Amino acid sequence: MTLTLTVSDEVRAIAPGFTHLAVEAHGLVNGPSDTRSAALLDDAARRLAERLDGRAPHEDPRIAAWREVYTAFGAKPSRTRNSAEALARRALADGGLPRINLLVDAYNAISVAHLVPVGGEDTDHIEGGMRLIRAKGDEPFPTVAGGEEAVEHPEPGEVVWCDDEGVTCRRWNWRQGVRTRLTEESVNAVFLLEGLAPMTNGELDAAGAELAASLERLSPGVRITVHGPR
């Protein structure tokens, strides 16, 4: 894999069973949301409703596991929800899932259908490797606040994804930074699927394979490598 992904011992200590799968893609063609990506999102919302069968997302064991881990590093899971829970709640609401762009729609659909946190990073904007660590608190996190560019900092001990330039995603998978997010100009990316028990490696593999297939349909000619759970 061109991009290295590492998980620190401090993170392993609070989530010993954590695994992640990476879908590496080169030669993507992104663009505005269209009927293809909308269909992926609509199908994902339908599958979610069937899975939950009237329950709230946080009552599903997969989301409950993420809430426990968030609590373990000091986050309040009812206030700063993991990305899978946040998307699932939107999928069940009257407004439904947002349409962002083809690539973001594709990975959001996988997140909702499988109740698994999924993120997409533009690898052309990543500096060095990506690391999942417990923050010192002085790492920069470029974001937008009130319509203006701003730089925030994580709380000491907060679990964050970062590269050599700073934080790329705060509170594990709660909020992605603007520097590495996927835009309509993105052509190379890594999609990260994150698993906790009771989700099995086989289920994580299945979600990754489905994402790879969606990317191939949306971007004919894309070169994809799936790096299995580790």
mmCIF file of N, CA, C and O in Angstrom, residues 137-186:
data_model
loop_
_atom_site.group_PDB
_atom_site.id
_atom_site.type_symbol
_atom_site.label_atom_id
_atom_site.label_comp_id
_atom_site.label_asym_id
_atom_site.label_seq_id
_atom_site.Cartn_x
_atom_site.Cartn_y
_atom_site.Cartn_z
ATOM 1 N N GLY A 137 -2.888 17.410 22.230
ATOM 2 C CA GLY A 137 -3.744 18.576 22.412
ATOM 3 C C GLY A 137 -3.268 19.800 21.666
ATOM 4 O O GLY A 137 -3.995 20.802 21.592
ATOM 5 N N ASP A 138 -2.055 19.742 21.100
ATOM 6 C CA ASP A 138 -1.541 20.908 20.375
ATOM 7 C C ASP A 138 -1.543 20.697 18.860
ATOM 8 O O ASP A 138 -1.105 21.562 18.102
ATOM 9 N N GLU A 139 -2.040 19.551 18.400
ATOM 10 C CA GLU A 139 -2.050 19.263 16.968
ATOM 11 C C GLU A 139 -3.073 20.158 16.250
ATOM 12 O O GLU A 139 -4.186 20.355 16.743
ATOM 13 N N PRO A 140 -2.729 20.712 15.080
ATOM 14 C CA PRO A 140 -3.669 21.571 14.360
ATOM 15 C C PRO A 140 -4.739 20.753 13.632
ATOM 16 O O PRO A 140 -4.453 19.683 13.082
ATOM 17 N N PHE A 141 -5.943 21.280 13.641
ATOM 18 C CA PHE A 141 -7.060 20.670 12.921
ATOM 19 C C PHE A 141 -7.742 21.759 12.102
ATOM 20 O O PHE A 141 -8.574 22.505 12.607
ATOM 21 N N PRO A 142 -7.373 21.897 10.820
ATOM 22 C CA PRO A 142 -8.007 22.913 9.977
ATOM 23 C C PRO A 142 -9.475 22.566 9.736
ATOM 24 O O PRO A 142 -9.812 21.430 9.393
ATOM 25 N N THR A 143 -10.342 23.547 9.896
ATOM 26 C CA THR A 143 -11.766 23.323 9.715
ATOM 27 C C THR A 143 -12.416 24.614 9.253
ATOM 28 O O THR A 143 -11.734 25.592 8.925
ATOM 29 N N VAL A 144 -13.724 24.625 9.211
ATOM 30 C CA VAL A 144 -14.481 25.828 8.874
ATOM 31 C C VAL A 144 -15.470 26.081 9.998
ATOM 32 O O VAL A 144 -16.207 25.177 10.409
ATOM 33 N N ALA A 145 -15.494 27.280 10.516
ATOM 34 C CA ALA A 145 -16.412 27.658 11.585
ATOM 35 C C ALA A 145 -17.084 28.974 11.220
ATOM 36 O O ALA A 145 -16.399 29.953 10.928
ATOM 37 N N GLY A 146 -18.400 28.971 11.187
ATOM 38 C CA GLY A 146 -19.132 30.180 10.830
ATOM 39 C C GLY A 146 -18.837 30.663 9.426
ATOM 40 O O GLY A 146 -18.867 31.869 9.164
ATOM 41 N N GLY A 147 -18.520 29.733 8.539
ATOM 42 C CA GLY A 147 -18.233 30.101 7.161
ATOM 43 C C GLY A 147 -16.811 30.574 6.927
ATOM 44 O O GLY A 147 -16.447 30.895 5.792
ATOM 45 N N GLU A 148 -16.001 30.600 7.973
ATOM 46 C CA GLU A 148 -14.625 31.065 7.864
ATOM 47 C C GLU A 148 -13.653 29.937 8.186
ATOM 48 O O GLU A 148 -13.940 29.069 9.010
ATOM 49 N N GLU A 149 -12.492 29.956 7.516
ATOM 50 C CA GLU A 149 -11.456 28.970 7.825
ATOM 51 C C GLU A 149 -10.961 29.184 9.252
ATOM 52 O O GLU A 149 -10.803 30.324 9.703
ATOM 53 N N ALA A 150 -10.737 28.082 9.948
ATOM 54 C CA ALA A 150 -10.289 28.157 11.340
ATOM 55 C C ALA A 150 -9.401 26.957 11.637
ATOM 56 O O ALA A 150 -9.403 25.968 10.907
ATOM 57 N N VAL A 151 -8.616 27.084 12.705
ATOM 58 C CA VAL A 151 -7.777 25.973 13.155
ATOM 59 C C VAL A 151 -8.163 25.661 14.596
ATOM 60 O O VAL A 151 -8.090 26.529 15.475
ATOM 61 N N GLU A 152 -8.597 24.433 14.825
ATOM 62 C CA GLU A 152 -8.928 23.968 16.163
ATOM 63 C C GLU A 152 -7.847 23.002 16.638
ATOM 64 O O GLU A 152 -6.937 22.645 15.880
ATOM 65 N N HIS A 153 -7.965 22.579 17.891
ATOM 66 C CA HIS A 153 -7.035 21.604 18.447
ATOM 67 C C HIS A 153 -7.829 20.555 19.214
ATOM 68 O O HIS A 153 -8.808 20.891 19.894
ATOM 69 N N PRO A 154 -7.442 19.292 19.120
ATOM 70 C CA PRO A 154 -8.147 18.261 19.878
ATOM 71 C C PRO A 154 -7.878 18.390 21.360
ATOM 72 O O PRO A 154 -6.932 19.064 21.777
ATOM 73 N N GLU A 155 -8.701 17.743 22.144
ATOM 74 C CA GLU A 155 -8.468 17.700 23.584
ATOM 75 C C GLU A 155 -7.361 16.695 23.894
ATOM 76 O O GLU A 155 -7.209 15.698 23.184
ATOM 77 N N PRO A 156 -6.568 16.938 24.924
ATOM 78 C CA PRO A 156 -5.543 15.946 25.286
ATOM 79 C C PRO A 156 -6.171 14.585 25.554
ATOM 80 O O PRO A 156 -7.171 14.482 26.265
ATOM 81 N N GLY A 157 -5.624 13.556 24.954
ATOM 82 C CA GLY A 157 -6.147 12.212 25.134
ATOM 83 C C GLY A 157 -7.218 11.813 24.130
ATOM 84 O O GLY A 157 -7.589 10.638 24.058
ATOM 85 N N GLU A 158 -7.700 12.778 23.366
ATOM 86 C CA GLU A 158 -8.708 12.476 22.352
ATOM 87 C C GLU A 158 -8.104 11.574 21.274
ATOM 88 O O GLU A 158 -6.944 11.747 20.891
ATOM 89 N N VAL A 159 -8.862 10.611 20.797
ATOM 90 C CA VAL A 159 -8.383 9.749 19.713
ATOM 91 C C VAL A 159 -8.607 10.458 18.385
ATOM 92 O O VAL A 159 -9.710 10.913 18.085
ATOM 93 N N VAL A 160 -7.538 10.568 17.604
ATOM 94 C CA VAL A 160 -7.615 11.281 16.325
ATOM 95 C C VAL A 160 -6.822 10.526 15.258
ATOM 96 O O VAL A 160 -5.860 9.820 15.554
ATOM 97 N N TRP A 161 -7.248 10.686 14.010
ATOM 98 C CA TRP A 161 -6.417 10.322 12.868
ATOM 99 C C TRP A 161 -5.599 11.545 12.492
ATOM 100 O O TRP A 161 -6.122 12.671 12.463
ATOM 101 N N CYS A 162 -4.322 11.353 12.193
ATOM 102 C CA CYS A 162 -3.478 12.477 11.819
ATOM 103 C C CYS A 162 -2.441 12.030 10.807
ATOM 104 O O CYS A 162 -2.191 10.836 10.619
ATOM 105 N N ASP A 163 -1.840 13.019 10.139
ATOM 106 C CA ASP A 163 -0.687 12.765 9.286
ATOM 107 C C ASP A 163 0.434 13.679 9.750
ATOM 108 O O ASP A 163 0.378 14.228 10.859
ATOM 109 N N ASP A 164 1.459 13.880 8.924
ATOM 110 C CA ASP A 164 2.600 14.679 9.354
ATOM 111 C C ASP A 164 2.269 16.158 9.483
ATOM 112 O O ASP A 164 3.031 16.910 10.099
ATOM 113 N N GLU A 165 1.140 16.588 8.914
ATOM 114 C CA GLU A 165 0.789 18.003 8.944
ATOM 115 C C GLU A 165 -0.195 18.356 10.050
ATOM 116 O O GLU A 165 -0.263 19.494 10.495
ATOM 117 N N GLY A 166 -0.956 17.376 10.513
ATOM 118 C CA GLY A 166 -1.920 17.662 11.564
ATOM 119 C C GLY A 166 -3.037 16.638 11.597
ATOM 120 O O GLY A 166 -2.945 15.562 10.997
ATOM 121 N N VAL A 167 -4.099 16.980 12.305
ATOM 122 C CA VAL A 167 -5.241 16.077 12.478
ATOM 123 C C VAL A 167 -6.084 16.061 11.208
ATOM 124 O O VAL A 167 -6.387 17.112 10.638
ATOM 125 N N THR A 168 -6.456 14.863 10.776
ATOM 126 C CA THR A 168 -7.343 14.721 9.611
ATOM 127 C C THR A 168 -8.767 14.374 10.018
ATOM 128 O O THR A 168 -9.704 14.629 9.263
ATOM 129 N N CYS A 169 -8.942 13.782 11.202
ATOM 130 C CA CYS A 169 -10.295 13.475 11.685
ATOM 131 C C CYS A 169 -10.287 13.476 13.207
ATOM 132 O O CYS A 169 -9.454 12.805 13.829
ATOM 133 N N ARG A 170 -11.201 14.216 13.801
ATOM 134 C CA ARG A 170 -11.269 14.326 15.251
ATOM 135 C C ARG A 170 -12.182 13.261 15.856
ATOM 136 O O ARG A 170 -13.068 12.732 15.218
ATOM 137 N N ARG A 171 -11.942 13.000 17.154
ATOM 138 C CA ARG A 171 -12.720 12.025 17.929
ATOM 139 C C ARG A 171 -12.943 10.740 17.142
ATOM 140 O O ARG A 171 -14.063 10.305 16.945
ATOM 141 N N TRP A 172 -11.825 10.203 16.699
ATOM 142 C CA TRP A 172 -11.754 8.936 15.975
ATOM 143 C C TRP A 172 -12.373 9.086 14.585
ATOM 144 O O TRP A 172 -11.673 9.148 13.580
ATOM 145 N N ASN A 173 -13.690 9.133 14.508
ATOM 146 C CA ASN A 173 -14.358 9.260 13.205
ATOM 147 C C ASN A 173 -15.562 10.189 13.274
ATOM 148 O O ASN A 173 -16.527 10.038 12.530
ATOM 149 N N TRP A 174 -15.460 11.186 14.143
ATOM 150 C CA TRP A 174 -16.580 12.099 14.362
ATOM 151 C C TRP A 174 -16.632 13.210 13.318
ATOM 152 O O TRP A 174 -17.656 13.446 12.697
ATOM 153 N N ARG A 175 -15.515 13.905 13.101
ATOM 154 C CA ARG A 175 -15.542 15.037 12.171
ATOM 155 C C ARG A 175 -14.248 15.100 11.378
ATOM 156 O O ARG A 175 -13.160 15.209 11.928
ATOM 157 N N GLN A 176 -14.392 15.052 10.054
ATOM 158 C CA GLN A 176 -13.241 15.089 9.160
ATOM 159 C C GLN A 176 -12.801 16.520 8.913
ATOM 160 O O GLN A 176 -13.613 17.439 8.878
ATOM 161 N N GLY A 177 -11.493 16.695 8.711
ATOM 162 C CA GLY A 177 -10.962 18.007 8.387
ATOM 163 C C GLY A 177 -11.142 18.345 6.919
ATOM 164 O O GLY A 177 -11.382 17.471 6.078
ATOM 165 N N VAL A 178 -10.990 19.612 6.588
ATOM 166 C CA VAL A 178 -11.224 20.061 5.211
ATOM 167 C C VAL A 178 -10.040 19.769 4.291
ATOM 168 O O VAL A 178 -10.215 19.644 3.081
ATOM 169 N N ARG A 179 -8.846 19.641 4.851
ATOM 170 C CA ARG A 179 -7.641 19.530 4.020
ATOM 171 C C ARG A 179 -7.630 18.267 3.170
ATOM 172 O O ARG A 179 -7.188 18.283 2.020
ATOM 173 N N THR A 180 -8.092 17.146 3.717
ATOM 174 C CA THR A 180 -7.968 15.869 3.015
ATOM 175 C C THR A 180 -9.310 15.299 2.560
ATOM 176 O O THR A 180 -9.365 14.170 2.072
ATOM 177 N N ARG A 181 -10.376 16.039 2.707
ATOM 178 C CA ARG A 181 -11.683 15.510 2.318
ATOM 179 C C ARG A 181 -11.769 15.356 0.802
ATOM 180 O O ARG A 181 -11.027 15.998 0.041
ATOM 181 N N LEU A 182 -12.672 14.512 0.357
ATOM 182 C CA LEU A 182 -12.850 14.245 -1.061
ATOM 183 C C LEU A 182 -13.691 15.334 -1.714
ATOM 184 O O LEU A 182 -14.793 15.635 -1.259
ATOM 185 N N THR A 183 -13.153 15.915 -2.771
ATOM 186 C CA THR A 183 -13.862 16.930 -3.531
ATOM 187 C C THR A 183 -14.106 16.405 -4.943
ATOM 188 O O THR A 183 -13.660 15.307 -5.300
ATOM 189 N N GLU A 184 -14.762 17.203 -5.752
ATOM 190 C CA GLU A 184 -15.038 16.776 -7.119
ATOM 191 C C GLU A 184 -13.768 16.722 -7.968
ATOM 192 O O GLU A 184 -13.791 16.193 -9.083
ATOM 193 N N GLU A 185 -12.663 17.251 -7.445
ATOM 194 C CA GLU A 185 -11.388 17.187 -8.160
ATOM 195 C C GLU A 185 -10.539 15.997 -7.727
ATOM 196 O O GLU A 185 -9.474 15.737 -8.300
ATOM 197 N N SER A 186 -10.962 15.254 -6.731
ATOM 198 C CA SER A 186 -10.167 14.141 -6.205
ATOM 199 C C SER A 186 -10.075 13.007 -7.221
ATOM 200 O O SER A 186 -11.078 12.622 -7.835
#
